[in-house]
């Protein structure tokens, strides 16, 4: 991540991003939805997306990027609420980036300076969102820096309050960094919002195949506005970006081609020897491209999963109470080299006509290294991309935006690993045509 202080990261065993891939997968197993998903999740009104160039709205390590006006860690069991606004302390004031009518925000959340193994949950900052949550956003180990993207519903604005979200820390002391990527809101003539269309997951770049390993200052340029993908007029895109087998610590920041590198903000944080993926939402440059700037030594893989633009068809509703819709710990887990199918439409309030969903997918208790590939059910073969990477014994989460397929609308998760793994999926929202 982009940091003002240096943090030592323990070296970890390398993880290969892609084990041998075949174009056809075995018949998917049907996975029973866990009891934890029985309650319906409330949701915001459907809205379109307004992309923002990445900017920092919280850094608990520094006085000038926290509403407390002093640095401090988030304690174990604490729910830390804050406005989705930047800060100026000369004079003290909020630098609002999100309007009052916004329904949800998309943020990149980073945990660093961690002192114990635990997790963070990002959720609305409301009185009923207190106590221990039933879902999680990202998992961390002691001494680890880790990031994940989250879409969070916003509560109605109170008197003299900007829209707010909160982060819950389960264990130890954690410094928290939050960068805003965009928000959902009704479209107005002064603020044209963009509708979403899913894209069959497609690999755009892989430095292991072309371009070579990146060093400090290395840049990958991805052509994302393309007729063949149906994204020719895209104003923002949803990517899955993976740092593969880094030899140093570092971070990656995505930004529109033709613009300056952002002064602050990061999308993917990595340490030596650990392959890390993160979902990235980034505006598209005037030339139809995005750039990814790297600070360490790593290979980089870029997959596209969706786009926002004027020809898009889908509006988004964020859940106000995140719900767990998959938990294989209730059964035997995901077997080696298996494809698991689970229905999402009609579950936890997801409407039957939903076209895509946003999930936080977690792999835990893996017996061997591997990766997950998440895609619409009933697609003809696997896309050959990746959504999340893990090592044996590691718990890893990543945000996933997945198109729904089949009837009822369902998602396939291909588990590409030589051992079994437990899989969890938490619902954060859905898209419908509108």
Tab-separated table of C-alpha atoms in Angstrom, residues 55-235:
chain	number	residue	atom	x	y	z
A	55	UNK	CA	-8.220	9.611	-3.088
A	56	UNK	CA	-7.565	9.005	0.594
A	57	UNK	CA	-10.349	9.682	3.093
A	58	UNK	CA	-8.897	8.017	6.211
A	59	UNK	CA	-5.487	7.075	7.570
A	60	UNK	CA	-5.465	6.442	11.310
A	61	UNK	CA	-1.639	6.674	11.327
A	62	UNK	CA	-1.566	10.409	10.664
A	63	UNK	CA	-3.264	13.384	12.277
A	64	UNK	CA	-4.224	15.130	9.022
A	65	UNK	CA	-6.245	12.214	7.607
A	66	UNK	CA	-8.446	11.302	10.529
A	67	UNK	CA	-11.398	13.099	12.119
A	68	UNK	CA	-9.723	12.572	15.510
A	69	UNK	CA	-6.914	14.966	14.504
A	70	UNK	CA	-4.463	12.546	16.074
A	71	UNK	CA	-3.035	9.182	14.998
A	72	UNK	CA	-4.217	6.062	16.760
A	73	UNK	CA	-4.887	2.401	16.001
A	74	UNK	CA	-8.324	0.790	15.990
A	75	UNK	CA	-8.584	-1.450	19.048
A	76	UNK	CA	-9.873	-5.021	19.280
A	77	UNK	CA	-13.675	-5.109	19.383
A	78	UNK	CA	-13.947	-1.440	18.380
A	79	UNK	CA	-16.301	-0.056	15.729
A	80	UNK	CA	-14.650	3.056	14.317
A	81	UNK	CA	-17.018	5.386	12.431
A	82	UNK	CA	-15.899	8.140	10.081
A	83	UNK	CA	-17.300	10.359	7.284
A	84	UNK	CA	-16.671	9.554	3.631
A	85	UNK	CA	-14.865	12.850	3.173
A	86	UNK	CA	-11.313	14.081	2.984
A	87	UNK	CA	-9.892	16.356	5.673
A	88	UNK	CA	-8.178	19.696	5.963
A	89	UNK	CA	-6.938	20.989	9.294
A	90	UNK	CA	-5.895	24.436	8.032
A	91	UNK	CA	-8.634	25.411	8.830
A	92	UNK	CA	-10.325	22.243	10.167
A	93	UNK	CA	-12.993	21.175	7.686
A	94	UNK	CA	-14.349	18.215	5.768
A	95	UNK	CA	-13.555	18.074	2.058
A	96	UNK	CA	-16.728	16.322	0.949
A	97	UNK	CA	-16.330	13.980	-2.022
A	98	UNK	CA	-19.706	12.248	-1.732
A	99	UNK	CA	-23.065	14.071	-2.110
A	100	UNK	CA	-25.924	13.834	0.363
A	101	UNK	CA	-28.062	11.730	-2.007
A	102	UNK	CA	-25.435	9.014	-2.473
A	103	UNK	CA	-26.715	5.535	-1.609
A	104	UNK	CA	-23.387	3.647	-1.327
A	105	UNK	CA	-19.630	4.102	-1.680
A	106	UNK	CA	-16.894	1.929	-3.142
A	107	UNK	CA	-13.703	2.052	-1.069
A	108	UNK	CA	-10.359	0.287	-0.864
A	109	UNK	CA	-9.633	-0.644	2.752
A	110	UNK	CA	-6.167	-1.507	4.050
A	111	UNK	CA	-5.191	-3.015	7.402
A	112	UNK	CA	-1.562	-2.403	8.423
A	113	UNK	CA	0.581	-2.410	11.591
A	114	UNK	CA	-1.448	-5.438	12.707
A	115	UNK	CA	-0.549	-6.992	16.065
A	116	UNK	CA	-2.672	-10.169	15.969
A	117	UNK	CA	-4.575	-12.430	13.590
A	118	UNK	CA	-8.059	-11.108	12.909
A	119	UNK	CA	-10.410	-9.425	10.462
A	120	UNK	CA	-12.027	-6.105	9.586
A	121	UNK	CA	-15.662	-5.572	8.627
A	122	UNK	CA	-16.672	-2.390	6.811
A	123	UNK	CA	-20.359	-1.488	7.162
A	124	UNK	CA	-22.774	1.460	7.487
A	125	UNK	CA	-22.228	3.697	10.507
A	126	UNK	CA	-25.600	3.446	12.208
A	127	UNK	CA	-26.686	2.652	15.787
A	128	UNK	CA	-27.893	-0.816	14.762
A	129	UNK	CA	-24.512	-1.657	13.165
A	130	UNK	CA	-22.728	-2.127	16.468
A	131	UNK	CA	-21.294	-5.198	18.158
A	132	UNK	CA	-19.666	-8.178	16.478
A	133	UNK	CA	-20.714	-8.490	12.800
A	134	UNK	CA	-21.716	-11.767	11.155
A	135	UNK	CA	-19.628	-11.054	8.044
A	136	UNK	CA	-16.083	-9.903	7.289
A	137	UNK	CA	-14.355	-7.705	4.688
A	138	UNK	CA	-10.686	-8.661	4.969
A	139	UNK	CA	-8.559	-11.042	7.017
A	140	UNK	CA	-5.070	-10.315	8.325
A	141	UNK	CA	-2.204	-11.934	10.189
A	142	UNK	CA	0.057	-10.266	12.750
A	143	UNK	CA	2.555	-8.025	10.975
A	144	UNK	CA	0.709	-8.162	7.638
A	145	UNK	CA	-0.496	-5.365	5.359
A	146	UNK	CA	-3.571	-6.411	3.358
A	147	UNK	CA	-6.220	-4.620	1.282
A	148	UNK	CA	-9.689	-5.328	-0.063
A	149	UNK	CA	-12.346	-3.380	-1.927
A	150	UNK	CA	-15.738	-2.937	-0.283
A	151	UNK	CA	-19.083	-1.525	-1.378
A	152	UNK	CA	-20.870	-0.037	1.623
A	153	UNK	CA	-24.418	1.295	1.937
A	154	UNK	CA	-24.757	4.812	3.323
A	155	UNK	CA	-27.233	5.757	6.025
A	156	UNK	CA	-29.340	8.884	5.461
A	157	UNK	CA	-27.418	11.999	6.398
A	158	UNK	CA	-28.085	13.404	9.856
A	159	UNK	CA	-27.965	17.044	10.898
A	160	UNK	CA	-24.546	18.541	10.179
A	161	UNK	CA	-23.146	15.118	9.316
A	162	UNK	CA	-21.595	13.889	6.128
A	163	UNK	CA	-22.454	10.350	4.954
A	164	UNK	CA	-20.550	7.896	7.145
A	165	UNK	CA	-19.303	4.311	7.222
A	166	UNK	CA	-17.528	2.316	9.932
A	167	UNK	CA	-14.881	-0.375	10.329
A	168	UNK	CA	-14.942	-3.095	12.991
A	169	UNK	CA	-11.677	-4.711	14.154
A	170	UNK	CA	-11.885	-8.204	15.612
A	171	UNK	CA	-8.468	-8.571	17.273
A	172	UNK	CA	-5.282	-6.782	18.258
A	173	UNK	CA	-4.508	-3.198	17.270
A	174	UNK	CA	-4.782	-2.221	13.603
A	175	UNK	CA	-4.046	0.921	11.608
A	176	UNK	CA	-6.732	1.445	8.966
A	177	UNK	CA	-6.380	3.247	5.634
A	178	UNK	CA	-9.387	3.931	3.366
A	179	UNK	CA	-9.301	5.234	-0.219
A	180	UNK	CA	-12.503	6.154	-2.044
A	181	UNK	CA	-13.043	4.897	-5.613
A	182	UNK	CA	-16.569	6.133	-6.358
A	183	UNK	CA	-20.179	6.204	-5.214
A	184	UNK	CA	-23.705	5.278	-6.306
A	185	UNK	CA	-26.319	8.031	-6.652
A	186	UNK	CA	-29.254	9.076	-8.846
A	187	UNK	CA	-28.173	10.612	-12.137
A	188	UNK	CA	-28.601	14.363	-12.636
A	189	UNK	CA	-27.762	16.666	-15.578
A	190	UNK	CA	-24.838	18.034	-13.591
A	191	UNK	CA	-23.720	14.585	-12.468
A	192	UNK	CA	-24.180	11.892	-15.110
A	193	UNK	CA	-24.065	8.515	-13.403
A	194	UNK	CA	-23.058	5.368	-15.280
A	195	UNK	CA	-24.932	2.063	-15.509
A	196	UNK	CA	-23.206	-1.312	-15.219
A	197	UNK	CA	-22.824	-4.212	-17.630
A	198	UNK	CA	-20.998	-7.421	-16.676
A	199	UNK	CA	-18.251	-8.746	-18.929
A	200	UNK	CA	-17.312	-12.388	-19.244
A	201	UNK	CA	-14.061	-12.421	-17.203
A	202	UNK	CA	-11.260	-11.741	-19.680
A	203	UNK	CA	-7.502	-11.478	-19.205
A	204	UNK	CA	-6.158	-8.106	-20.376
A	205	UNK	CA	-2.522	-8.306	-19.286
A	206	UNK	CA	-0.043	-10.800	-17.819
A	207	UNK	CA	3.565	-9.654	-17.459
A	208	UNK	CA	4.690	-13.279	-17.169
A	209	UNK	CA	3.620	-13.721	-20.788
A	210	UNK	CA	4.391	-10.277	-22.226
A	211	UNK	CA	6.216	-7.235	-20.914
A	212	UNK	CA	8.313	-8.863	-18.219
A	213	UNK	CA	8.464	-8.510	-14.461
A	214	UNK	CA	7.849	-5.021	-13.070
A	215	UNK	CA	10.220	-3.061	-10.877
A	216	UNK	CA	9.726	0.210	-9.022
A	217	UNK	CA	7.923	2.662	-11.298
A	218	UNK	CA	6.911	-0.050	-13.763
A	219	UNK	CA	3.571	0.610	-15.480
A	220	UNK	CA	1.095	-1.746	-17.132
A	221	UNK	CA	-1.276	-0.074	-19.604
A	222	UNK	CA	-4.543	-1.939	-20.194
A	223	UNK	CA	-6.847	-1.283	-23.148
A	224	UNK	CA	-10.265	-1.534	-21.477
A	225	UNK	CA	-12.677	0.363	-23.784
A	226	UNK	CA	-13.032	-2.229	-26.541
A	227	UNK	CA	-15.707	-3.136	-29.056
A	228	UNK	CA	-14.981	-6.859	-28.712
A	229	UNK	CA	-15.714	-6.720	-24.974
A	230	UNK	CA	-18.813	-4.521	-25.345
A	231	UNK	CA	-17.095	-1.790	-23.337
A	232	UNK	CA	-16.335	0.753	-26.077
A	233	UNK	CA	-17.940	3.675	-24.211
A	234	UNK	CA	-16.873	2.616	-20.702
A	235	UNK	CA	-16.297	5.453	-18.235
